[in-house]
Coordinates of C-alpha atoms in Angstrom, one line a residue:
V1 CA 110.9 123.3 68.3
D2 CA 112.9 126.0 66.6
T3 CA 115.5 128.6 67.2
Q4 CA 113.1 131.4 66.4
P5 CA 110.1 132.3 68.6
R6 CA 106.7 131.6 66.9
A7 CA 103.4 133.3 66.9
W8 CA 100.9 130.6 67.5
T9 CA 97.6 130.7 65.7
G10 CA 94.3 130.2 67.3
D11 CA 94.0 126.7 65.7
A12 CA 97.4 125.7 66.9
L13 CA 96.7 126.8 70.5
S14 CA 93.3 125.0 70.4
A15 CA 95.1 121.8 69.2
F16 CA 97.6 122.1 72.1
E17 CA 94.8 122.6 74.5
D18 CA 93.1 119.4 73.2
L19 CA 96.4 117.6 73.4
A20 CA 96.8 118.7 77.0
V21 CA 93.3 117.5 77.9
M22 CA 94.0 114.1 76.3
A23 CA 97.3 113.7 78.1
S24 CA 95.8 114.7 81.4
S25 CA 92.9 112.2 80.9
E26 CA 95.4 109.4 80.0
L27 CA 97.4 110.1 83.2
E28 CA 94.2 110.1 85.3
R29 CA 93.1 106.8 83.6
R30 CA 96.5 105.2 84.3
T31 CA 96.4 106.4 87.9
A32 CA 92.9 105.0 88.4
Q33 CA 93.9 101.7 86.8
R34 CA 96.9 101.4 89.2
E35 CA 94.7 102.2 92.2
A36 CA 92.1 99.6 91.0
Q37 CA 94.9 97.0 90.6
R38 CA 96.2 97.7 94.1
S39 CA 92.7 97.4 95.5
Q40 CA 92.2 94.1 93.8
E41 CA 95.5 92.8 95.2
L42 CA 94.5 93.9 98.7
L43 CA 91.1 92.3 98.4
A44 CA 92.7 89.1 97.3
S45 CA 95.2 89.0 100.2
H46 CA 92.3 89.7 102.6
Q47 CA 90.3 86.8 101.1
V48 CA 93.3 84.5 101.5
A49 CA 93.7 85.6 105.1
L50 CA 90.0 85.1 105.9
A51 CA 90.2 81.6 104.3
E52 CA 93.2 80.8 106.5
I53 CA 91.5 82.0 109.6
A54 CA 88.4 79.9 108.8
A55 CA 90.6 76.8 108.3
E56 CA 92.4 77.4 111.6
Q57 CA 89.1 78.0 113.4
G58 CA 87.7 74.7 112.0
A59 CA 90.9 72.9 113.0
L60 CA 90.7 74.2 116.6
R61 CA 87.0 73.3 116.8
R62 CA 87.8 69.7 115.6
L63 CA 90.6 69.5 118.2
A64 CA 88.4 70.7 121.0
E65 CA 85.9 68.0 120.1
A66 CA 88.7 65.4 119.9
A67 CA 89.8 66.4 123.4
N68 CA 86.7 64.6 124.7
G69 CA 87.9 61.3 123.4
T70 CA 90.7 59.0 124.4
R71 CA 94.3 60.2 124.4
P72 CA 95.3 58.2 121.2
E73 CA 92.3 59.8 119.4
L74 CA 93.4 63.2 120.6
Y75 CA 97.0 62.7 119.5
Q76 CA 95.9 61.4 116.1
A77 CA 93.6 64.4 115.7
V78 CA 96.3 66.9 116.7
A79 CA 98.7 65.3 114.1
E80 CA 96.1 65.5 111.4
E81 CA 95.2 69.1 112.0
A82 CA 98.9 70.1 112.3
A83 CA 99.6 68.5 108.9
Q84 CA 96.6 70.2 107.3
L85 CA 97.4 73.6 108.8
A86 CA 101.1 73.4 107.9
N87 CA 100.2 72.0 104.4
T88 CA 102.5 69.1 104.8
P89 CA 101.9 65.4 104.0
S90 CA 102.4 64.2 107.6
A91 CA 102.7 65.3 111.2
H92 CA 103.6 63.7 114.5
V93 CA 102.9 64.2 118.2
V94 CA 106.0 63.2 120.1
R95 CA 106.2 62.7 123.8
R96 CA 109.5 62.9 125.8
R97 CA 110.5 59.8 127.6
P98 CA 111.4 60.3 131.3
G99 CA 114.7 58.5 130.8
G100 CA 115.5 60.5 127.6
G101 CA 114.6 60.3 124.0
A102 CA 111.2 60.6 122.5
Q103 CA 108.2 58.4 121.6
V104 CA 105.7 59.0 118.8
V105 CA 102.2 58.9 120.4
G106 CA 100.2 60.2 117.4
A107 CA 100.8 60.4 113.7
W108 CA 99.0 61.4 110.5
P109 CA 98.6 59.5 108.4
S110 CA 98.7 56.8 111.1
D111 CA 101.5 54.9 109.3
A112 CA 103.7 57.9 108.8
L113 CA 107.3 57.3 109.8
L114 CA 109.2 59.9 111.8
E115 CA 112.8 60.7 111.2
L116 CA 113.3 62.8 114.4
D117 CA 115.4 65.8 113.6
A118 CA 117.8 65.9 116.6
E119 CA 118.6 69.6 116.0
L120 CA 114.9 70.5 116.1
W121 CA 114.3 68.4 119.2
E122 CA 117.2 70.2 120.9
E123 CA 115.8 73.6 120.0
L124 CA 112.3 72.6 121.2
T125 CA 113.7 72.0 124.7
E126 CA 114.7 75.6 124.8
S127 CA 112.0 77.5 122.9
P128 CA 108.2 77.1 122.3
V129 CA 108.7 76.9 118.5
A130 CA 111.6 75.8 116.3
R131 CA 112.4 75.2 112.7
T132 CA 115.3 73.5 110.9
E133 CA 115.9 72.8 107.2
H134 CA 113.9 69.6 107.4
A135 CA 111.2 70.1 110.0
A136 CA 109.3 72.5 112.2
G137 CA 107.7 72.0 115.6
A138 CA 105.9 73.5 118.5
A139 CA 106.7 72.4 122.0
V140 CA 104.0 71.1 124.3
D141 CA 104.3 71.7 128.1
R142 CA 102.4 70.0 130.9
G143 CA 102.6 71.0 134.5
G144 CA 105.4 73.5 133.8
A145 CA 107.6 70.9 132.2
R146 CA 108.3 70.0 128.5
W147 CA 105.9 67.1 127.7
G148 CA 106.7 66.8 124.0
A149 CA 106.1 68.5 120.7
V150 CA 104.0 68.6 117.5
L151 CA 106.3 68.1 114.6
V152 CA 105.9 68.5 110.8
P153 CA 108.4 67.7 108.0
L154 CA 109.3 70.5 105.5
P155 CA 108.8 69.0 102.1
G156 CA 109.8 71.9 99.9
Q157 CA 107.2 74.7 100.2
G158 CA 105.2 73.8 103.3
D159 CA 103.5 76.6 105.1
T160 CA 105.2 76.5 108.4
R161 CA 104.2 79.6 110.2
P162 CA 105.1 78.9 113.8
A163 CA 101.8 80.5 115.0
R164 CA 99.8 77.7 113.3
L165 CA 101.7 74.9 115.0
R166 CA 101.8 76.9 118.2
R167 CA 97.9 77.0 118.2
V168 CA 97.7 73.3 117.8
A169 CA 100.2 72.7 120.5
D170 CA 98.4 75.1 122.8
L171 CA 95.2 73.2 122.4
L172 CA 97.0 69.9 123.1
E173 CA 98.4 71.6 126.3
L174 CA 94.9 72.5 127.4
A175 CA 93.6 69.0 126.8
L176 CA 96.6 67.5 128.7
A177 CA 95.9 69.9 131.6
D178 CA 92.4 68.6 131.9
G179 CA 93.4 65.0 132.4

């Protein structure tokens, strides 16, 4: 850089051409590296999604098999699968009492206590899935009426995508419709 124009020599121009080629190569390398990183991240997210789908399919298969057993076995299996799919330490299948209130008919683990979240229960009477700060649930219908719900606590970072609980509740609805 100077205030006066220069007359470049052949060696200087050759050096600038070499520098331009190196800079261009470096930019292409960095672009390719970013693209490879994005591809790796996309592949990893697809692998996670496939693993989640496989887990859900396995859970639904196990629940379909449990539907052939007794009602308590089915409710127990539903609670176990809901806890595993939601990545929570426990889950409950709760049935509405005709006179009001609710009754736990299945729990996983079997000795898990339920602190029924009244706000969640109220929301489940209005919508097929609900979530509060402490719990999430999917309503279960039978014969066009609200039969009960599948509930899981939210201990910190549980995976509570409503679609997961909804699938378990749908399978329970199918089993209840058969019997």
